[in-house]
Amino acid sequence: MSKVFSWVLTTASALTLSLAPLFALAVEHYQSYRITPQGVVLTTDQGEVSVEFYNPHSVAVWYQPSGVTQLPSLLIGNPAQPV
Protein backbone atom coordinates (compact mmCIF):
# COMPACT_ATOMS: atom_id res chain seq x y z
CA MET A 1 0.00 0.00 0.00
CA SER A 2 1.44 3.39 -0.94
CA LYS A 3 2.31 5.92 1.75
CA VAL A 4 -0.11 8.47 0.27
CA PHE A 5 -3.03 6.02 0.16
CA SER A 6 -2.23 4.86 3.69
CA TRP A 7 -2.15 8.49 4.90
CA VAL A 8 -5.44 9.29 3.16
CA LEU A 9 -7.13 6.19 4.54
CA THR A 10 -5.88 7.01 8.05
CA THR A 11 -6.91 10.66 7.71
CA ALA A 12 -10.31 9.76 6.26
CA SER A 13 -10.91 7.28 9.08
CA ALA A 14 -9.88 9.80 11.73
CA LEU A 15 -11.99 12.52 10.12
CA THR A 16 -14.98 10.21 9.85
CA LEU A 17 -14.66 9.09 13.47
CA SER A 18 -14.16 12.63 14.77
CA LEU A 19 -17.21 13.89 12.85
CA ALA A 20 -19.38 10.84 13.60
CA PRO A 21 -21.36 12.55 16.40
CA LEU A 22 -22.09 15.49 14.08
CA PHE A 23 -23.19 13.13 11.31
CA ALA A 24 -25.36 11.27 13.81
CA LEU A 25 -27.20 14.50 14.63
CA ALA A 26 -27.63 15.58 11.01
CA VAL A 27 -28.23 12.21 9.36
CA GLU A 28 -30.16 9.46 11.06
CA HIS A 29 -29.39 6.32 9.07
CA TYR A 30 -25.92 5.52 7.76
CA GLN A 31 -26.09 3.03 4.88
CA SER A 32 -22.62 2.55 3.41
CA TYR A 33 -19.34 4.10 2.36
CA ARG A 34 -17.05 3.75 -0.63
CA ILE A 35 -13.46 4.77 -1.22
CA THR A 36 -12.97 6.83 -4.38
CA PRO A 37 -9.75 7.87 -6.13
CA GLN A 38 -10.12 11.32 -4.48
CA GLY A 39 -11.39 10.37 -1.00
CA VAL A 40 -14.45 8.73 0.54
CA VAL A 41 -18.25 8.94 0.06
CA LEU A 42 -20.67 8.18 2.90
CA THR A 43 -24.20 7.21 1.83
CA THR A 44 -27.16 7.79 4.14
CA ASP A 45 -30.92 7.55 3.82
CA GLN A 46 -31.00 11.32 3.23
CA GLY A 47 -28.13 11.74 0.75
CA GLU A 48 -24.37 11.51 0.39
CA VAL A 49 -21.44 13.12 2.19
CA SER A 50 -18.23 13.16 0.16
CA VAL A 51 -14.77 14.00 1.44
CA GLU A 52 -12.25 14.94 -1.29
CA PHE A 53 -8.54 15.56 -0.75
CA TYR A 54 -7.07 18.36 -2.86
CA ASN A 55 -3.59 18.19 -1.37
CA PRO A 56 -2.14 17.11 2.01
CA HIS A 57 -3.48 20.34 3.57
CA SER A 58 -6.84 20.84 1.83
CA VAL A 59 -9.98 18.75 2.22
CA ALA A 60 -13.44 19.50 0.81
CA VAL A 61 -16.57 18.05 2.42
CA TRP A 62 -19.81 18.06 0.40
CA TYR A 63 -23.31 17.10 1.46
CA GLN A 64 -25.71 16.22 -1.35
CA PRO A 65 -29.30 15.57 -0.19
CA SER A 66 -31.22 12.98 -2.24
CA GLY A 67 -33.42 14.51 -4.95
CA VAL A 68 -31.75 17.94 -4.83
CA THR A 69 -29.73 19.38 -7.71
CA GLN A 70 -26.62 21.12 -6.46
CA LEU A 71 -25.34 24.23 -8.23
CA PRO A 72 -21.79 24.14 -9.61
CA SER A 73 -19.05 24.78 -7.07
CA LEU A 74 -17.29 28.12 -6.90
CA LEU A 75 -14.08 26.36 -5.85
CA ILE A 76 -11.12 27.91 -7.62
CA GLY A 77 -8.16 25.69 -8.29
CA ASN A 78 -7.25 22.24 -9.44
CA PRO A 79 -9.63 19.28 -9.32
CA ALA A 80 -9.30 16.79 -6.48
CA GLN A 81 -6.12 14.72 -6.62
CA PRO A 82 -6.11 10.93 -6.83
CA VAL A 83 -5.11 9.35 -3.52
PDB file of N, CA and C in Angstrom, residues 8-21:
ATOM      1  N   VAL A   8      -4.071   8.861   3.450  1.00  0.00           N
ATOM      2  CA  VAL A   8      -5.437   9.291   3.155  1.00  0.00           C
ATOM      3  C   VAL A   8      -6.441   8.413   3.883  1.00  0.00           C
ATOM      4  N   LEU A   9      -6.219   7.107   3.857  1.00  0.00           N
ATOM      5  CA  LEU A   9      -7.126   6.193   4.535  1.00  0.00           C
ATOM      6  C   LEU A   9      -7.141   6.464   6.034  1.00  0.00           C
ATOM      7  N   THR A  10      -5.965   6.685   6.622  1.00  0.00           N
ATOM      8  CA  THR A  10      -5.876   7.006   8.049  1.00  0.00           C
ATOM      9  C   THR A  10      -6.559   8.333   8.342  1.00  0.00           C
ATOM     10  N   THR A  11      -6.298   9.342   7.516  1.00  0.00           N
ATOM     11  CA  THR A  11      -6.907  10.660   7.711  1.00  0.00           C
ATOM     12  C   THR A  11      -8.415  10.596   7.528  1.00  0.00           C
ATOM     13  N   ALA A  12      -8.874   9.891   6.497  1.00  0.00           N
ATOM     14  CA  ALA A  12     -10.314   9.764   6.261  1.00  0.00           C
ATOM     15  C   ALA A  12     -10.989   9.046   7.422  1.00  0.00           C
ATOM     16  N   SER A  13     -10.345   8.005   7.937  1.00  0.00           N
ATOM     17  CA  SER A  13     -10.909   7.277   9.081  1.00  0.00           C
ATOM     18  C   SER A  13     -10.979   8.172  10.304  1.00  0.00           C
ATOM     19  N   ALA A  14      -9.900   8.908  10.575  1.00  0.00           N
ATOM     20  CA  ALA A  14      -9.883   9.804  11.733  1.00  0.00           C
ATOM     21  C   ALA A  14     -10.921  10.905  11.576  1.00  0.00           C
ATOM     22  N   LEU A  15     -11.014  11.467  10.381  1.00  0.00           N
ATOM     23  CA  LEU A  15     -11.992  12.524  10.118  1.00  0.00           C
ATOM     24  C   LEU A  15     -13.407  11.993  10.285  1.00  0.00           C
ATOM     25  N   THR A  16     -13.654  10.812   9.737  1.00  0.00           N
ATOM     26  CA  THR A  16     -14.979  10.207   9.845  1.00  0.00           C
ATOM     27  C   THR A  16     -15.336   9.940  11.299  1.00  0.00           C
ATOM     28  N   LEU A  17     -14.391   9.380  12.057  1.00  0.00           N
ATOM     29  CA  LEU A  17     -14.660   9.086  13.466  1.00  0.00           C
ATOM     30  C   LEU A  17     -14.841  10.357  14.285  1.00  0.00           C
ATOM     31  N   SER A  18     -14.046  11.395  13.990  1.00  0.00           N
ATOM     32  CA  SER A  18     -14.164  12.625  14.768  1.00  0.00           C
ATOM     33  C   SER A  18     -15.455  13.375  14.449  1.00  0.00           C
ATOM     34  N   LEU A  19     -15.977  13.210  13.230  1.00  0.00           N
ATOM     35  CA  LEU A  19     -17.213  13.889  12.846  1.00  0.00           C
ATOM     36  C   LEU A  19     -18.448  13.016  13.031  1.00  0.00           C
ATOM     37  N   ALA A  20     -18.255  11.772  13.456  1.00  0.00           N
ATOM     38  CA  ALA A  20     -19.376  10.839  13.599  1.00  0.00           C
ATOM     39  C   ALA A  20     -20.512  11.388  14.455  1.00  0.00           C
ATOM     40  N   PRO A  21     -20.233  12.009  15.623  1.00  0.00           N
ATOM     41  CA  PRO A  21     -21.356  12.552  16.404  1.00  0.00           C
ATOM     42  C   PRO A  21     -22.129  13.631  15.645  1.00  0.00           C
TER      43      PRO A  21
END
